XYZ file of C-alpha atoms in Angstrom:
448
model
C -37.555 20.365 10.235
C -34.389 18.100 10.005
C -31.417 17.583 13.074
C -28.786 19.713 12.846
C -26.299 17.250 13.768
C -27.915 14.632 10.409
C -26.913 18.499 8.544
C -23.943 17.831 9.720
C -24.013 14.164 8.643
C -24.691 14.625 5.075
C -21.566 17.403 4.590
C -18.913 15.624 5.861
C -20.078 12.254 4.099
C -20.288 14.751 0.437
C -17.277 15.688 1.096
C -16.535 12.284 1.462
C -17.597 10.822 -1.754
C -16.539 13.840 -4.243
C -13.392 13.156 -2.743
C -13.533 9.492 -3.942
C -14.259 10.741 -7.414
C -11.605 13.145 -7.003
C -9.476 10.221 -6.262
C -10.970 7.764 -8.740
C -10.008 10.162 -11.773
C -6.024 10.703 -10.977
C -6.755 6.561 -12.010
C -6.240 5.464 -15.661
C -9.447 5.808 -17.057
C -9.719 1.932 -18.657
C -8.280 0.664 -15.136
C -10.374 -1.184 -13.886
C -11.245 -1.063 -9.885
C -11.135 -4.347 -7.723
C -12.797 -4.087 -4.676
C -11.206 -7.185 -1.874
C -14.594 -7.021 -0.084
C -15.191 -9.574 3.024
C -17.827 -8.487 3.533
C -17.444 -7.100 7.306
C -18.887 -3.621 8.226
C -16.460 -1.609 6.495
C -16.005 -3.118 2.815
C -19.312 -3.535 2.970
C -19.803 0.363 2.696
C -17.150 0.412 0.371
C -18.920 -2.127 -1.809
C -22.074 0.199 -1.820
C -20.623 3.602 -3.039
C -17.950 2.446 -5.291
C -21.497 -0.152 -7.260
C -23.411 3.738 -6.330
C -20.170 5.431 -8.157
C -18.637 3.389 -11.491
C -20.781 0.033 -11.106
C -19.158 -0.104 -14.950
C -15.827 -0.071 -13.976
C -16.135 -1.876 -10.586
C -15.714 -5.566 -9.495
C -15.063 -7.977 -6.566
C -12.554 -10.214 -5.504
C -13.859 -11.898 -1.951
C -11.392 -14.319 -0.423
C -12.469 -17.325 1.652
C -9.286 -18.016 3.975
C -11.012 -21.432 5.449
C -10.138 -20.423 9.029
C -13.803 -20.951 10.422
C -16.456 -23.083 9.185
C -18.654 -20.217 8.594
C -15.989 -18.834 6.216
C -18.031 -19.701 3.254
C -20.948 -18.535 3.844
C -19.521 -15.115 4.135
C -17.859 -15.318 0.973
C -21.413 -16.696 -0.521
C -23.210 -13.590 1.461
C -20.765 -10.805 -0.723
C -21.761 -13.011 -3.631
C -25.465 -12.296 -3.222
C -25.154 -8.369 -2.270
C -23.133 -8.233 -5.819
C -25.257 -9.259 -7.967
C -27.808 -7.519 -6.091
C -25.648 -4.208 -7.142
C -25.065 -6.343 -10.766
C -21.149 -5.977 -9.690
C -19.491 -9.108 -11.223
C -17.596 -11.104 -8.139
C -15.325 -13.669 -7.998
C -15.155 -15.652 -4.980
C -11.071 -17.346 -3.824
C -10.312 -20.477 -1.779
C -7.005 -20.359 -0.525
C -5.071 -22.395 2.128
C -2.987 -20.251 4.945
C -0.403 -21.396 6.133
C 1.133 -22.466 9.992
C 2.977 -19.562 11.630
C 1.246 -16.283 12.452
C -2.392 -16.887 11.361
C -2.863 -12.601 10.535
C 0.874 -12.630 8.149
C 0.078 -16.118 7.091
C -3.272 -14.956 5.983
C -1.930 -11.517 5.113
C -0.035 -13.054 2.152
C -2.146 -15.340 1.182
C -5.065 -12.696 0.493
C -2.625 -10.784 -1.958
C -0.916 -13.590 -3.541
C -4.453 -14.423 -4.393
C -5.205 -10.650 -5.355
C -2.104 -10.595 -7.839
C -3.841 -13.894 -9.725
C -6.089 -11.914 -10.870
C -5.524 -8.538 -11.132
C -4.604 -6.929 -14.436
C -1.707 -4.485 -15.129
C -3.332 -1.206 -14.495
C -5.435 -2.243 -11.811
C -7.386 -0.632 -9.383
C -7.348 -3.265 -5.920
C -9.398 -0.912 -3.128
C -9.295 -1.617 -0.087
C -11.287 -1.418 2.922
C -8.773 0.033 6.003
C -10.047 2.977 8.120
C -8.377 5.614 9.686
C -8.278 3.128 12.890
C -6.927 -0.064 10.700
C -3.890 3.178 10.053
C -3.675 3.423 14.275
C -3.342 -0.003 15.269
C -1.095 -0.850 12.714
C 1.040 3.175 14.044
C 1.271 1.153 17.181
C 2.014 -2.400 17.182
C 4.876 -1.556 14.638
C 6.282 1.667 17.228
C 6.512 -1.727 20.081
C 8.351 -3.680 18.088
C 10.414 -1.114 17.553
C 9.798 -0.912 13.520
C 12.581 2.649 11.521
C 10.553 5.309 9.798
C 9.537 3.312 6.587
C 7.304 0.913 9.591
C 6.146 3.759 11.266
C 5.084 5.241 7.418
C 2.175 1.721 7.562
C 0.251 2.223 4.932
C -0.204 4.917 2.217
C -4.007 6.042 1.027
C -2.534 5.007 -2.684
C 0.362 2.716 -3.034
C 1.898 1.225 -6.559
C 2.794 -1.666 -7.057
C 4.524 -3.863 -9.349
C 1.988 -4.088 -11.884
C -1.307 -2.928 -10.203
C -2.438 0.620 -7.953
C -3.660 -0.194 -4.028
C -6.018 2.272 -2.893
C -7.327 2.410 0.496
C -9.887 5.359 0.090
C -11.379 5.118 3.816
C -7.868 5.345 4.988
C -8.834 9.207 6.952
C -12.239 7.415 7.935
C -13.121 7.212 11.856
C -14.284 3.762 12.513
C -17.353 6.040 13.666
C -17.355 8.056 11.077
C -18.092 4.536 9.141
C -20.599 2.362 11.208
C -22.491 5.668 11.448
C -23.864 5.422 7.816
C -22.996 2.129 7.788
C -26.073 2.368 9.656
C -27.598 5.190 8.284
C -28.274 3.152 4.824
C -28.962 0.090 6.564
C -26.233 -1.464 5.397
C -25.905 -6.018 6.287
C -22.683 -7.136 7.084
C -21.214 -9.928 8.815
C -18.762 -9.969 11.835
C -15.577 -12.269 12.361
C -15.552 -13.555 15.582
C -11.628 -13.117 14.984
C -11.919 -9.422 15.315
C -12.791 -10.546 18.749
C -10.613 -12.482 19.821
C -7.824 -11.503 22.329
C -5.378 -13.722 21.323
C -4.875 -11.740 18.228
C -2.145 -8.017 18.931
C -4.355 -6.338 17.164
C -7.324 -7.320 18.751
C -5.477 -6.770 22.000
C -4.710 -3.761 20.711
C -7.876 -1.857 19.591
C -10.326 -3.814 22.884
C -7.460 -2.526 25.662
C -5.075 -0.323 24.942
C -7.049 2.330 22.387
C -9.716 2.104 25.894
C -6.478 2.752 28.074
C -5.586 5.502 25.689
C -8.299 7.050 24.753
C -8.944 8.398 28.395
C -5.890 10.489 28.649
C -5.024 11.333 24.612
C -9.171 11.415 23.150
C -7.790 12.704 19.754
C -5.054 10.321 20.244
C -5.997 7.973 16.717
C -5.940 11.466 14.658
C -2.615 12.102 15.978
C -0.993 9.080 15.378
C -2.543 8.431 12.226
C -1.317 11.753 10.916
C 2.243 10.567 12.619
C 1.851 7.885 10.316
C 1.397 10.263 7.416
C 4.310 12.323 8.611
C 6.529 9.666 8.323
C 5.443 8.960 4.716
C 6.955 11.943 3.701
C 10.202 11.475 6.255
C 10.220 8.053 4.483
C 9.767 9.649 1.481
C 12.853 12.035 1.478
C 15.164 8.791 2.773
C 14.271 7.377 -0.471
C 15.581 9.345 -2.764
C 18.745 9.534 -0.494
C 18.670 6.163 -0.276
C 18.766 5.632 -4.159
C 21.682 8.945 -4.193
C 23.808 5.978 -1.924
C 23.089 3.034 -4.476
C 24.258 4.753 -6.961
C 27.128 5.644 -5.514
C 27.558 2.331 -3.394
C 26.808 -0.534 -6.000
C 27.764 -1.792 -9.396
C 26.078 -3.761 -12.100
C 25.790 -6.767 -10.477
C 24.011 -5.189 -7.341
C 27.003 -5.869 -5.146
C 28.119 -3.731 -2.255
C 31.634 -1.557 -2.637
C 33.035 -1.705 -0.063
C 35.636 1.142 0.128
C 32.179 3.514 -0.463
C 30.202 2.269 1.536
C 32.819 3.215 4.648
C 32.794 6.385 3.208
C 28.695 7.515 4.503
C 27.055 8.095 7.843
C 26.583 5.289 9.947
C 23.012 5.690 9.819
C 23.126 6.044 5.256
C 24.971 2.846 5.642
C 22.706 0.941 8.036
C 20.556 1.909 5.728
C 21.881 0.766 2.409
C 22.725 -2.158 3.641
C 19.111 -2.771 5.279
C 16.952 -2.074 2.093
C 20.364 -3.934 -0.285
C 18.996 -7.009 2.393
C 16.245 -7.195 1.823
C 15.983 -7.586 -1.917
C 12.639 -9.666 -3.307
C 11.303 -9.757 0.473
C 8.029 -7.602 1.583
C 9.523 -6.350 4.922
C 12.874 -5.111 5.398
C 14.792 -7.166 7.600
C 15.632 -6.945 11.461
C 18.043 -4.361 13.241
C 19.691 -7.685 14.659
C 20.497 -9.179 11.202
C 22.195 -5.521 9.926
C 24.809 -4.929 12.485
C 25.080 -9.107 12.607
C 26.224 -8.122 8.497
C 28.319 -5.798 9.608
C 30.120 -7.452 12.102
C 30.629 -11.217 10.768
C 30.856 -9.954 6.899
C 32.426 -6.874 6.553
C 34.101 -6.285 9.569
C 35.361 -10.028 9.168
C 39.560 -10.430 7.491
C 39.650 -10.490 4.410
C 40.505 -14.286 4.280
C 37.793 -15.400 6.569
C 35.111 -15.992 3.638
C 32.517 -15.197 6.297
C 28.835 -15.817 5.274
C 25.038 -14.795 7.123
C 22.153 -16.164 5.849
C 18.664 -14.804 5.874
C 15.651 -15.312 4.849
C 15.788 -16.317 1.489
C 19.118 -14.911 0.707
C 23.066 -15.643 1.365
C 25.566 -12.834 2.068
C 29.251 -13.029 1.375
C 32.069 -10.587 0.889
C 35.539 -11.404 -1.314
C 38.069 -8.624 -2.550
C 36.032 -5.228 -0.536
C 32.394 -6.356 -2.294
C 29.362 -7.545 -0.142
C 27.955 -10.032 -2.645
C 23.682 -11.037 -2.363
C 22.981 -15.197 -4.116
C 19.269 -16.681 -3.401
C 19.585 -20.049 -1.380
C 19.833 -21.567 -4.976
C 22.037 -19.666 -6.973
C 24.283 -20.488 -3.450
C 23.242 -23.742 -4.119
C 24.485 -24.159 -8.336
C 27.409 -22.987 -7.253
C 28.328 -25.754 -4.539
C 27.767 -28.105 -7.122
C 30.475 -28.854 -9.288
C 29.927 -29.433 -12.754
C 30.259 -33.205 -14.660
C 32.195 -33.047 -18.056
C 29.694 -32.815 -21.311
C 29.685 -33.053 -25.035
C 28.241 -29.433 -26.734
C 28.110 -27.993 -29.657
C 27.830 -24.211 -30.718
C 26.023 -23.129 -33.377
C 26.959 -19.105 -35.018
C 23.988 -16.788 -33.405
C 22.624 -18.860 -31.297
C 23.045 -19.680 -27.375
C 24.277 -22.402 -25.340
C 23.895 -23.248 -21.546
C 27.439 -23.304 -19.227
C 27.251 -23.754 -15.965
C 28.346 -19.837 -16.169
C 24.682 -19.298 -17.877
C 23.630 -18.952 -20.844
C 26.738 -17.799 -23.809
C 25.175 -16.454 -26.842
C 27.827 -17.532 -29.906
C 28.842 -14.381 -32.102
C 32.054 -13.603 -34.765
C 34.034 -11.483 -33.458
C 36.366 -8.320 -35.058
C 39.680 -10.308 -33.400
C 41.080 -13.060 -32.547
C 38.660 -16.392 -32.429
C 38.460 -19.576 -32.559
C 37.683 -21.327 -36.323
C 34.765 -21.462 -37.613
C 35.487 -25.127 -38.489
C 35.219 -25.977 -34.747
C 30.420 -24.454 -34.955
C 29.319 -27.398 -35.075
C 31.350 -29.882 -34.526
C 31.338 -31.758 -30.970
C 33.206 -29.884 -28.712
C 34.177 -30.921 -24.789
C 33.120 -29.421 -21.348
C 35.310 -30.458 -18.676
C 35.180 -28.986 -15.281
C 37.932 -27.898 -13.560
C 40.220 -29.996 -10.915
C 42.472 -27.893 -10.081
C 46.543 -27.783 -10.782
C 46.044 -26.859 -14.512
C 48.632 -25.577 -16.675
C 47.221 -22.716 -19.885
C 48.656 -20.809 -22.484
C 46.146 -18.154 -23.294
C 46.229 -16.092 -26.357
C 49.250 -12.625 -26.897
C 49.812 -14.279 -23.531
C 53.530 -15.470 -22.917
C 54.075 -19.058 -21.290
C 51.852 -21.463 -19.579
C 49.635 -20.298 -16.682
C 48.431 -21.898 -13.772
C 44.506 -21.706 -13.824
C 43.976 -21.225 -9.956
C 46.554 -18.141 -10.083
C 44.711 -17.003 -13.358
C 42.304 -16.823 -11.034
C 42.893 -14.644 -7.975
C 44.745 -12.310 -10.543
C 41.018 -11.203 -11.811
C 39.483 -11.614 -8.059
C 37.190 -14.429 -8.581
C 35.161 -14.542 -6.496
C 36.421 -18.283 -4.414
C 33.095 -19.726 -4.694
C 32.542 -18.887 -8.333
C 35.153 -21.288 -8.818
C 33.631 -24.480 -8.819
C 31.768 -23.484 -12.116
C 34.877 -22.878 -14.310
C 34.491 -24.729 -17.467
C 37.502 -25.803 -19.429
C 36.595 -26.117 -23.156
C 38.524 -28.704 -25.092
C 38.306 -30.163 -28.987
C 40.366 -33.354 -28.948
C 42.679 -32.591 -26.118
C 42.937 -29.248 -27.166
C 42.708 -26.766 -24.416
C 40.682 -23.828 -26.422
C 39.859 -21.794 -23.809
C 37.999 -20.826 -19.660
C 34.396 -21.004 -18.965
C 34.672 -18.220 -16.367
C 32.077 -15.804 -14.635
C 33.779 -12.704 -16.896
C 33.852 -14.250 -19.776
C 35.723 -16.534 -22.337
C 39.012 -16.776 -21.304
C 40.861 -17.744 -24.825
C 43.830 -19.723 -24.953
C 46.405 -20.245 -27.462
C 45.698 -23.402 -29.989
C 45.939 -23.711 -33.984
C 42.637 -23.195 -33.642
C 42.915 -19.776 -33.443
C 41.468 -17.397 -36.372
C 41.110 -13.937 -36.566
C 37.931 -12.449 -37.384
C 36.359 -16.613 -35.593
C 33.718 -16.512 -33.272
C 33.754 -16.305 -29.820
C 30.780 -17.274 -26.482
C 29.942 -14.084 -24.879
C 28.266 -15.016 -21.271
C 25.201 -13.430 -21.594
């Protein structure tokens, strides 16, 4: 007669397999299931289970971080195991940048994954319940907010693929027991026992102390992460509403509208807006610096904050965000250049591409098309007579009246033909000048 313990093990293992099948059925039928396999105990269990359930849909990526001499042998081990299962396997070597080894290795790993994944693919990773609890604890000690404490989701939609962590509800003890029963071979990374890493210290030192006092603390912390995920979903709904309220089409923050929100919602808006394309939100201290040094600065102070790959600056009660390259471009004065325009085609100016199109109103003479025209950078002191406006206007004052930000004024270009001003390229579009070349239903350059 089989022991009660053996029967119990079979029950939860069958239940887990059934849940695995249910989750697989939620993905697109044509989606490829791609397992990121390190050769460790957790990912080798997943390889065994998925190879048994969906061998025709499964493929494997093994990342060689090249951090240890034996790392190539580990990837080779994974490759050989995949051959036994008749599963395709790709081994990818990555270079881990200097700095925080764990963070840089993770970044290199995900970068490699993204290069091999196709749209609709499902990337499977072997994070389990203890990984989840450790992540929550470490982020708590780092002072993370709701989003950080939400930690890892079981199913997460990335830009063009889905990330799936089917072991997230399974304890390390269950995984060890199952691997022993199935007699699955795996590799043991020595870095998993190196106390120099916070996660290892948390696992080997802090965990033992906490579990003596709170035996179910791992379940509790993992449950806390699930509740934080619910809270974060609600916060994201509120955040999207606040974005619609506070942000214009150019992703500038309207400070008058921002001020109408509560302080907590203001911080959330600014934190998410500052994040932009970065993987993580900025620290609270950086959000507070934006509030104190930029938003609260005098109107004429033109205070600038640089964080990560972005510059943040205020003008005319609006908050702007620029990439480092865009900000550098604003500081560069364009050179005088010759340019030819052709109807229906694009042309490049300092402010970006323009499309040449006919207009139903006043435009430029068609005879100028394909003629060599000149683009001059603004020097200061220019006086221009604009179409349908009396007298010559000082260009600087016109730019100020139009509330064009000071850093953008370096990119202003004046279009001329044989010393005749045809108009001015501004961030708000092309300002047509009064000239003999004005023509009804002519053409104009439209900033794209």
